[in-house]
Amino acid sequence: MSFGDPNNPYGQPGQPQQPQGQPGYGYPQQAPQGVPPQQQGYGYPQQGAQQPGQPYGAYPQGAPQAGQPYGAYPQQQPGMPYSGMPPYAHWGLRFVAILVDVLVIMVPYSLVFVGGAMGDSFGAILAVIGFLAAIGVGIWMLVQEGKTGQTIGKKAMGIRLLREADGQPLGVGMAFVRRLAHFLDSIPCIPLGYLWPLWDDKKQTFADKICSSVVVKSQ
């Protein structure tokens, strides 16, 4: 069989076979000198962009934090103000919310006045029931404020009590401490602490500043 035989399966006429070991079919070809290598396609990390701990093939999107999964949004830094806080509630909304809470507690507490006016044993029992019911309603609203940030009045006015650091509810214990801290809001002859949200940048009372809490509009 001659080299130019058309029935030759190893070559075509006029096309010499490449020597064994030279680049060709089945062998990796080398780029000519002076020609830059072909750039990597989309989906591959570019040279020098790979970071320690970064999955292969992923593009870096800012410096990941310690212990944070790659690609996740940056978490809140300790000691830094919470960036996702809703707008602060103005003084009028807070004042009306307090009035609503007082009226809710006064409904069962009114039985104390009714029982005292009756002046008999039944009236005394009615007064005790009203007093205990008012305390129960007050405790229930305190628990709700600590867990959800809202009492009945706050929920009606669309506002919420949150921690300034992370935007979460205070918790029952800290909500109780905040109630005690309201004593400082009433020390002056006028309730200066309760009026402080009128001009404060964060609309905080003295109790809010002590407990690092804010009252915001519900989203």
Coordinates of N, CA and C in Angstrom, one line a residue:
M1 N 0.9 -1.2 0.0 CA 0.0 0.0 0.0 C 0.9 1.2 0.0
S2 N 0.7 2.1 -0.9 CA 1.5 3.3 -1.1 C 1.0 4.4 -0.2
F3 N 1.9 5.4 0.0 CA 1.5 6.5 0.9 C 0.4 7.3 0.3
G4 N 0.3 7.4 -1.0 CA -0.7 8.2 -1.6 C -2.0 7.4 -2.0
D5 N -2.0 6.2 -1.5 CA -3.2 5.3 -1.8 C -4.4 5.9 -1.2
P6 N -5.5 6.2 -1.9 CA -6.7 6.7 -1.3 C -7.4 5.8 -0.3
N7 N -7.1 4.5 -0.4 CA -7.6 3.5 0.6 C -6.8 3.4 1.9
N8 N -5.8 4.2 2.0 CA -5.0 4.2 3.2 C -5.7 4.9 4.3
P9 N -6.1 4.2 5.4 CA -6.8 4.8 6.5 C -6.0 5.7 7.4
Y10 N -4.7 5.7 7.3 CA -3.8 6.4 8.2 C -3.4 7.8 7.6
G11 N -3.9 8.1 6.5 CA -3.5 9.4 6.0 C -4.2 9.7 4.7
Q12 N -4.1 11.0 4.3 CA -4.7 11.4 3.1 C -3.5 11.8 2.1
P13 N -3.8 11.7 0.9 CA -2.8 12.1 -0.1 C -2.3 13.5 0.1
G14 N -1.0 13.7 0.1 CA -0.5 15.0 0.3 C -0.3 15.5 1.7
Q15 N -0.7 14.6 2.7 CA -0.6 15.0 4.1 C 0.2 14.0 4.8
P16 N 1.5 14.4 5.0 CA 2.4 13.4 5.7 C 2.0 13.2 7.1
Q17 N 2.2 11.9 7.6 CA 2.0 11.6 9.0 C 3.0 12.3 9.9
Q18 N 2.5 12.7 11.0 CA 3.4 13.3 12.0 C 4.2 12.3 12.7
P19 N 5.4 12.6 13.0 CA 6.3 11.6 13.7 C 5.7 11.3 15.1
Q20 N 6.1 10.1 15.6 CA 5.6 9.7 16.9 C 6.3 10.6 17.9
G21 N 5.4 11.1 18.9 CA 5.9 11.9 20.0 C 5.8 13.4 19.7
Q22 N 5.4 13.8 18.4 CA 5.2 15.2 18.1 C 3.8 15.5 18.4
P23 N 3.5 16.8 18.6 CA 2.1 17.2 18.9 C 1.2 16.9 17.7
G24 N 0.1 16.4 18.0 CA -0.9 16.0 16.9 C -2.1 15.4 17.5
Y25 N -2.7 14.6 16.8 CA -3.9 14.0 17.3 C -3.6 13.1 18.5
G26 N -4.3 13.4 19.6 CA -4.1 12.6 20.8 C -3.0 13.1 21.7
Y27 N -2.3 14.1 21.3 CA -1.2 14.7 22.0 C -1.5 16.1 22.4
P28 N -1.2 16.6 23.6 CA -1.4 18.0 23.9 C -0.5 18.9 23.1
Q29 N -1.1 20.0 22.6 CA -0.3 20.9 21.8 C 0.2 22.0 22.7
Q30 N 1.3 22.5 22.4 CA 1.9 23.6 23.1 C 1.8 24.9 22.4
A31 N 1.5 26.0 23.2 CA 1.3 27.3 22.5 C 2.6 27.8 22.0
P32 N 2.7 28.4 20.9 CA 3.9 28.9 20.3 C 4.5 30.0 21.3
Q33 N 5.8 30.1 21.2 CA 6.5 31.0 22.1 C 6.0 32.5 21.8
G34 N 5.8 33.3 22.8 CA 5.4 34.7 22.6 C 3.9 34.8 22.6
V35 N 3.1 33.8 22.5 CA 1.7 33.9 22.5 C 1.1 33.5 23.9
P36 N 0.4 34.4 24.5 CA -0.1 34.2 25.9 C -1.1 33.0 25.9
P37 N -1.1 32.2 27.0 CA -2.1 31.1 27.1 C -3.5 31.6 27.0
Q38 N -4.4 30.7 26.6 CA -5.8 31.1 26.5 C -6.4 31.3 27.9
Q39 N -7.1 32.4 28.0 CA -7.7 32.8 29.3 C -8.7 31.8 29.7
Q40 N -8.9 31.7 31.0 CA -9.9 30.7 31.5 C -11.3 31.2 31.3
G41 N -12.2 30.3 31.1 CA -13.6 30.7 30.8 C -14.3 31.1 32.0
Y42 N -15.5 31.5 31.8 CA -16.4 31.9 32.9 C -16.7 30.7 33.8
G43 N -16.6 31.0 35.1 CA -16.9 29.9 36.1 C -15.6 29.4 36.8
Y44 N -14.5 29.9 36.3 CA -13.2 29.5 36.9 C -12.6 30.7 37.6
P45 N -12.0 30.4 38.8 CA -11.4 31.5 39.5 C -10.1 32.0 38.8
Q46 N -10.0 33.3 38.7 CA -8.8 33.9 38.0 C -7.6 33.7 38.9
Q47 N -6.5 33.8 38.2 CA -5.2 33.6 39.0 C -5.0 34.6 40.0
G48 N -4.7 34.2 41.2 CA -4.5 35.1 42.3 C -5.7 35.5 43.1
A49 N -6.9 35.1 42.7 CA -8.1 35.5 43.4 C -8.5 34.5 44.4
Q50 N -7.9 33.3 44.4 CA -8.3 32.3 45.4 C -7.9 32.7 46.8
Q51 N -8.7 32.5 47.8 CA -8.4 32.9 49.1 C -8.5 31.6 50.0
P52 N -7.7 31.7 51.1 CA -7.7 30.5 52.0 C -9.1 30.2 52.5
G53 N -9.5 28.9 52.4 CA -10.8 28.5 52.9 C -12.0 28.8 51.9
Q54 N -11.7 29.3 50.7 CA -12.7 29.6 49.7 C -12.9 28.4 48.9
P55 N -14.2 28.0 48.6 CA -14.4 26.8 47.7 C -13.9 27.1 46.3
Y56 N -13.3 26.1 45.7 CA -12.8 26.3 44.4 C -13.9 26.6 43.4
G57 N -13.6 27.6 42.6 CA -14.6 28.0 41.6 C -15.5 29.1 42.0
A58 N -15.4 29.6 43.2 CA -16.2 30.7 43.7 C -15.4 32.0 43.7
Y59 N -16.1 33.0 43.3 CA -15.5 34.3 43.3 C -15.5 35.0 44.7
P60 N -14.5 35.6 45.1 CA -14.5 36.3 46.4 C -15.4 37.5 46.4
Q61 N -16.2 37.6 47.5 CA -17.1 38.8 47.6 C -16.8 39.4 48.9
G62 N -15.7 40.0 49.1 CA -15.3 40.7 50.3 C -14.7 39.7 51.3
A63 N -14.0 40.2 52.3 CA -13.3 39.3 53.2 C -14.3 38.6 54.1
P64 N -14.3 37.3 54.1 CA -15.2 36.6 55.0 C -14.8 36.7 56.5
Q65 N -15.8 36.7 57.4 CA -15.5 36.9 58.8 C -15.1 35.5 59.4
A66 N -14.5 35.5 60.5 CA -14.1 34.2 61.1 C -15.3 33.5 61.6
G67 N -15.4 32.2 61.1 CA -16.6 31.4 61.5 C -17.8 31.6 60.7
Q68 N -17.7 32.5 59.7 CA -18.9 32.8 58.9 C -18.8 32.1 57.5
P69 N -19.9 31.4 57.1 CA -19.9 30.7 55.8 C -19.6 31.6 54.7
Y70 N -18.8 31.1 53.7 CA -18.4 31.9 52.6 C -19.6 32.3 51.8
G71 N -19.7 33.6 51.4 CA -20.8 34.0 50.6 C -22.0 34.6 51.4
A72 N -22.0 34.4 52.7 CA -23.1 34.9 53.6 C -22.9 36.4 53.8
Y73 N -24.0 37.1 54.2 CA -23.9 38.5 54.4 C -23.2 38.7 55.7
P74 N -22.4 39.8 55.8 CA -21.7 40.1 57.1 C -22.6 40.2 58.3
Q75 N -22.2 39.5 59.4 CA -23.0 39.6 60.6 C -22.7 40.8 61.4
Q76 N -23.6 41.1 62.3 CA -23.5 42.3 63.2 C -22.3 42.2 64.0
Q77 N -21.5 43.2 64.0 CA -20.3 43.2 64.8 C -20.6 43.6 66.3
P78 N -20.0 42.9 67.3 CA -20.3 43.3 68.7 C -19.9 44.7 68.9
G79 N -20.8 45.5 69.6 CA -20.5 46.8 70.0 C -20.9 47.8 68.9
M80 N -21.3 47.4 67.8 CA -21.7 48.3 66.7 C -23.2 48.4 66.7
P81 N -23.8 49.6 66.4 CA -25.2 49.8 66.3 C -25.8 48.9 65.2
Y82 N -27.0 48.5 65.5 CA -27.7 47.6 64.5 C -28.2 48.4 63.3
S83 N -27.8 48.0 62.1 CA -28.0 48.8 60.9 C -29.4 48.6 60.3
G84 N -30.1 47.5 60.8 CA -31.4 47.3 60.2 C -32.6 47.8 61.0
M85 N -32.3 48.7 61.9 CA -33.4 49.2 62.8 C -34.4 50.0 62.1
P86 N -35.7 49.7 62.3 CA -36.8 50.5 61.7 C -36.8 51.9 62.2
P87 N -37.6 52.8 61.7 CA -37.6 54.2 62.1 C -38.1 54.3 63.6
Y88 N -37.5 55.2 64.3 CA -37.9 55.4 65.7 C -39.3 55.9 65.8
A89 N -40.0 55.5 66.9 CA -41.4 55.9 67.1 C -41.3 57.3 67.8
H90 N -42.1 58.2 67.3 CA -42.1 59.6 67.9 C -42.9 59.6 69.2
W91 N -42.7 60.7 69.9 CA -43.3 60.8 71.3 C -44.8 60.6 71.3
G92 N -45.5 61.1 70.4 CA -47.0 61.0 70.4 C -47.4 59.6 70.4
L93 N -46.8 58.7 69.5 CA -47.2 57.3 69.5 C -46.9 56.6 70.8
R94 N -45.8 57.0 71.4 CA -45.5 56.3 72.7 C -46.4 56.8 73.8
F95 N -46.8 58.1 73.8 CA -47.7 58.6 74.8 C -49.1 58.0 74.7
V96 N -49.6 57.8 73.5 CA -50.9 57.2 73.3 C -50.9 55.7 73.7
A97 N -49.8 55.1 73.4 CA -49.6 53.6 73.8 C -49.7 53.5 75.3
I98 N -49.0 54.4 76.0 CA -49.1 54.3 77.5 C -50.5 54.5 78.0
L99 N -51.2 55.5 77.4 CA -52.6 55.7 77.8 C -53.5 54.5 77.6
V100 N -53.3 53.8 76.5 CA -54.1 52.6 76.2 C -53.7 51.5 77.2
D101 N -52.5 51.3 77.6 CA -52.1 50.3 78.6 C -52.7 50.7 79.9
V102 N -52.7 51.9 80.3 CA -53.2 52.3 81.6 C -54.7 52.1 81.6
L103 N -55.4 52.4 80.5 CA -56.9 52.2 80.5 C -57.2 50.7 80.6
V104 N -56.4 49.8 79.9 CA -56.6 48.4 80.0 C -56.5 47.9 81.4
I105 N -55.5 48.4 82.1 CA -55.3 47.9 83.5 C -56.4 48.5 84.4
M106 N -56.9 49.7 84.1 CA -57.9 50.3 84.9 C -59.3 49.7 84.8
V107 N -59.5 48.9 83.8 CA -60.8 48.2 83.7 C -61.0 47.2 84.8
P108 N -60.1 46.3 85.1 CA -60.3 45.4 86.2 C -60.1 46.1 87.6
Y109 N -59.2 47.1 87.6 CA -58.9 47.8 88.8 C -60.1 48.7 89.2
S110 N -61.0 49.0 88.3 CA -62.1 49.8 88.7 C -63.0 49.0 89.7
L111 N -62.9 47.7 89.7 CA -63.7 46.9 90.7 C -63.3 47.2 92.1
V112 N -62.0 47.7 92.3 CA -61.6 48.1 93.6 C -62.4 49.3 94.1
F113 N -62.6 50.2 93.3 CA -63.4 51.4 93.7 C -64.9 51.0 93.9
V114 N -65.4 50.2 93.0 CA -66.8 49.7 93.2 C -67.0 49.0 94.5
G115 N -66.1 48.0 94.7 CA -66.2 47.3 96.0 C -66.0 48.1 97.2
G116 N -65.1 49.1 97.1 CA -65.0 50.0 98.3 C -66.2 50.9 98.5
A117 N -66.9 51.2 97.4 CA -68.1 52.0 97.6 C -69.3 51.2 98.2
M118 N -69.2 49.9 97.9 CA -70.3 49.1 98.5 C -70.2 49.0 100.0
G119 N -69.0 48.8 100.5 CA -68.8 48.8 101.9 C -69.2 47.6 102.7
D120 N -69.5 46.5 102.0 CA -69.9 45.2 102.7 C -68.9 44.1 102.3
S121 N -69.2 42.9 102.8 CA -68.3 41.8 102.5 C -68.2 41.5 101.1
F122 N -69.3 41.6 100.3 CA -69.2 41.3 98.9 C -68.4 42.4 98.2
G123 N -68.5 43.6 98.6 CA -67.7 44.6 98.0 C -66.2 44.4 98.3
A124 N -65.9 43.9 99.5 CA -64.5 43.6 99.8 C -64.0 42.5 98.9
I125 N -64.8 41.5 98.7 CA -64.3 40.4 97.8 C -64.2 40.9 96.4
L126 N -65.1 41.8 95.9 CA -65.0 42.3 94.6 C -63.8 43.2 94.4
A127 N -63.4 43.9 95.5 CA -62.3 44.8 95.4 C -61.0 44.0 95.3
V128 N -60.9 42.9 96.0 CA -59.7 42.0 96.0 C -59.6 41.4 94.6
I129 N -60.8 40.9 94.0 CA -60.7 40.3 92.7 C -60.2 41.4 91.7
G130 N -60.7 42.6 91.7 CA -60.3 43.6 90.8 C -58.8 43.9 91.0
F131 N -58.3 44.0 92.2 CA -56.9 44.3 92.4 C -56.0 43.2 91.8
L132 N -56.4 41.9 92.1 CA -55.6 40.8 91.6 C -55.6 40.7 90.1
A133 N -56.8 41.0 89.5 CA -57.0 41.0 88.0 C -56.1 42.1 87.4
A134 N -56.1 43.2 88.0 CA -55.2 44.3 87.5 C -53.8 44.0 87.5
I135 N -53.3 43.3 88.6 CA -51.9 42.9 88.7 C -51.6 41.8 87.6
G136 N -52.6 40.9 87.4 CA -52.4 39.9 86.4 C -52.3 40.4 85.0
V137 N -53.1 41.4 84.7 CA -53.0 42.0 83.4 C -51.7 42.8 83.2
G138 N -51.3 43.4 84.3 CA -50.0 44.1 84.2 C -48.8 43.2 84.0
I139 N -48.8 42.1 84.7 CA -47.8 41.1 84.5 C -47.8 40.5 83.1
W140 N -49.0 40.2 82.6 CA -49.1 39.6 81.3 C -48.6 40.6 80.2
M141 N -48.9 41.9 80.4 CA -48.4 42.8 79.4 C -46.8 43.0 79.5
L142 N -46.3 42.9 80.7 CA -44.8 42.9 80.9 C -44.2 41.7 80.2
V143 N -44.7 40.5 80.3 CA -44.2 39.4 79.6 C -44.3 39.5 78.1
Q144 N -45.4 40.0 77.6 CA -45.6 40.2 76.2 C -44.6 41.3 75.7
E145 N -44.4 42.3 76.5 CA -43.4 43.3 76.0 C -42.0 42.8 76.0
G146 N -41.6 41.9 77.0 CA -40.3 41.3 76.9 C -40.1 40.3 75.8
K147 N -41.1 39.6 75.5 CA -41.0 38.5 74.5 C -41.2 39.0 73.0
T148 N -42.2 39.9 72.9 CA -42.5 40.4 71.5 C -42.2 41.9 71.3
G149 N -41.9 42.6 72.4 CA -41.7 44.0 72.2 C -42.9 44.9 72.2
Q150 N -44.1 44.3 72.4 CA -45.4 45.0 72.4 C -46.3 44.7 73.5
T151 N -46.9 45.7 74.1 CA -48.0 45.6 75.0 C -49.3 45.8 74.2
I152 N -50.4 45.9 74.8 CA -51.6 46.1 74.1 C -51.6 47.5 73.4
G153 N -51.1 48.5 74.2 CA -51.1 49.8 73.7 C -50.1 50.0 72.5
K154 N -48.9 49.4 72.7 CA -47.9 49.4 71.6 C -48.3 48.7 70.4
K155 N -49.0 47.6 70.5 CA -49.5 46.9 69.4 C -50.6 47.7 68.7
A156 N -51.4 48.4 69.4 CA -52.5 49.2 68.8 C -51.9 50.4 68.1
M157 N -50.8 51.0 68.5 CA -50.2 52.1 67.9 C -49.1 51.7 66.9
G158 N -48.9 50.4 66.7 CA -47.9 50.0 65.7 C -46.5 50.3 66.0
I159 N -46.1 50.2 67.3 CA -44.7 50.4 67.7 C -44.2 49.2 68.5
R160 N -42.9 49.1 68.7 CA -42.3 48.0 69.4 C -41.1 48.4 70.1
L161 N -40.8 47.7 71.3 CA -39.7 48.0 72.1 C -38.6 46.9 71.8
L162 N -37.4 47.4 71.4 CA -36.3 46.5 71.0 C -35.0 46.8 71.6
R163 N -34.1 45.9 71.6 CA -32.7 46.2 72.0 C -32.0 47.0 70.9
E164 N -31.3 48.0 71.3 CA -30.6 48.8 70.3 C -29.5 48.1 69.6
A165 N -28.9 47.1 70.3 CA -27.7 46.4 69.8 C -28.0 45.5 68.6
D166 N -29.1 44.8 68.7 CA -29.4 43.8 67.6 C -30.8 43.8 67.1
G167 N -31.7 44.7 67.6 CA -33.0 44.8 67.1 C -33.9 43.7 67.5
Q168 N -33.6 43.0 68.6 CA -34.4 41.9 69.2 C -35.2 42.4 70.4
P169 N -36.2 41.7 70.8 CA -36.9 42.0 72.1 C -36.0 42.0 73.3
L170 N -36.3 42.7 74.3 CA -35.5 42.9 75.5 C -35.4 41.6 76.3
G171 N -36.5 40.8 76.3 CA -36.6 39.7 77.3 C -37.3 40.2 78.5
V172 N -38.0 39.2 79.2 CA -38.8 39.6 80.3 C -38.0 40.3 81.4
G173 N -36.9 39.7 81.7 CA -36.1 40.3 82.8 C -35.7 41.7 82.6
M174 N -35.1 42.0 81.4 CA -34.7 43.4 81.1 C -35.9 44.3 80.9
A175 N -37.0 43.8 80.5 CA -38.2 44.6 80.4 C -38.7 45.0 81.8
F176 N -38.5 44.1 82.8 CA -38.8 44.5 84.1 C -37.9 45.5 84.7
V177 N -36.6 45.4 84.4 CA -35.6 46.4 84.8 C -35.9 47.7 84.2
R178 N -36.3 47.7 83.0 CA -36.7 49.0 82.3 C -37.9 49.7 83.0
R179 N -38.8 48.9 83.5 CA -40.0 49.4 84.2 C -39.5 50.1 85.5
L180 N -38.5 49.5 86.2 CA -38.0 50.1 87.4 C -37.1 51.3 87.0
A181 N -36.5 51.3 85.9 CA -35.6 52.5 85.5 C -36.5 53.7 85.2
H182 N -37.8 53.5 84.9 CA -38.7 54.6 84.6 C -38.8 55.5 85.8
F183 N -38.4 55.0 87.0 CA -38.4 55.9 88.2 C -37.5 57.1 88.0
L184 N -36.4 56.9 87.2 CA -35.5 58.0 86.9 C -36.2 59.1 86.0
D185 N -37.1 58.6 85.2 CA -37.8 59.6 84.3 C -38.7 60.5 85.1
S186 N -39.1 60.1 86.3 CA -40.0 60.9 87.1 C -39.4 61.7 88.3
I187 N -38.1 61.6 88.4 CA -37.4 62.3 89.6 C -37.6 63.8 89.6
P188 N -37.4 64.5 88.5 CA -37.6 66.0 88.5 C -39.1 66.3 88.8
C189 N -39.3 67.6 89.1 CA -40.6 68.1 89.4 C -41.5 67.8 88.1
I190 N -40.9 68.0 87.0 CA -41.6 67.6 85.7 C -41.0 66.3 85.2
P191 N -41.8 65.5 84.6 CA -41.3 64.2 84.1 C -40.3 64.4 82.9
L192 N -39.1 64.9 83.2 CA -38.2 65.3 82.2 C -37.8 64.0 81.3
G193 N -37.6 62.9 82.0 CA -37.2 61.7 81.3 C -38.3 61.2 80.3
Y194 N -39.5 61.4 80.6 CA -40.6 61.0 79.7 C -40.7 62.0 78.5
L195 N -40.3 63.2 78.7 CA -40.3 64.2 77.7 C -39.1 64.2 76.8
W196 N -38.0 63.5 77.3 CA -36.7 63.5 76.6 C -36.8 63.0 75.1
P197 N -37.7 62.1 74.8 CA -37.8 61.6 73.3 C -38.2 62.8 72.4
L198 N -38.8 63.9 72.9 CA -39.2 64.9 72.0 C -38.0 65.5 71.3
W199 N -36.8 65.6 71.9 CA -35.7 66.2 71.2 C -34.5 65.2 71.0
D200 N -34.6 64.0 71.6 CA -33.5 63.1 71.5 C -33.4 62.5 70.1
D201 N -32.2 62.2 69.6 CA -32.0 61.7 68.3 C -32.6 60.3 68.1
K202 N -32.5 59.5 69.2 CA -33.1 58.1 69.1 C -34.4 58.0 69.8
K203 N -35.0 59.1 70.2 CA -36.3 59.1 70.8 C -36.3 58.3 72.1
Q204 N -35.3 58.4 72.9 CA -35.1 57.5 74.1 C -35.5 58.3 75.3
T205 N -36.1 57.6 76.3 CA -36.2 58.1 77.7 C -34.9 57.8 78.4
F206 N -34.8 58.3 79.7 CA -33.7 57.9 80.5 C -33.6 56.4 80.7
A207 N -34.8 55.8 80.9 CA -34.8 54.3 81.1 C -34.3 53.6 79.8
D208 N -34.7 54.1 78.7 CA -34.2 53.5 77.4 C -32.7 53.6 77.3
K209 N -32.1 54.7 77.7 CA -30.6 54.9 77.6 C -29.9 54.0 78.6
I210 N -30.5 53.8 79.8 CA -29.9 52.9 80.8 C -30.0 51.4 80.3
C211 N -31.1 51.0 79.7 CA -31.3 49.6 79.3 C -30.9 49.4 77.8
S212 N -30.4 50.5 77.2 CA -30.0 50.3 75.7 C -31.1 49.8 74.9
S213 N -32.3 50.4 75.1 CA -33.5 50.0 74.3 C -34.0 51.2 73.5
V214 N -34.7 50.9 72.5 CA -35.4 51.9 71.6 C -36.8 51.4 71.3
V215 N -37.6 52.4 71.0 CA -39.0 52.1 70.6 C -39.1 52.5 69.1
V216 N -39.5 51.6 68.3 CA -39.5 51.8 66.9 C -40.9 51.5 66.3
K217 N -41.1 51.9 65.1 CA -42.3 51.6 64.4 C -42.3 50.1 63.9
S218 N -43.4 49.4 64.0 CA -43.4 48.1 63.5 C -43.4 48.0 62.0
Q219 N -42.6 47.1 61.5 CA -42.5 47.0 60.0 C -43.7 46.1 59.5

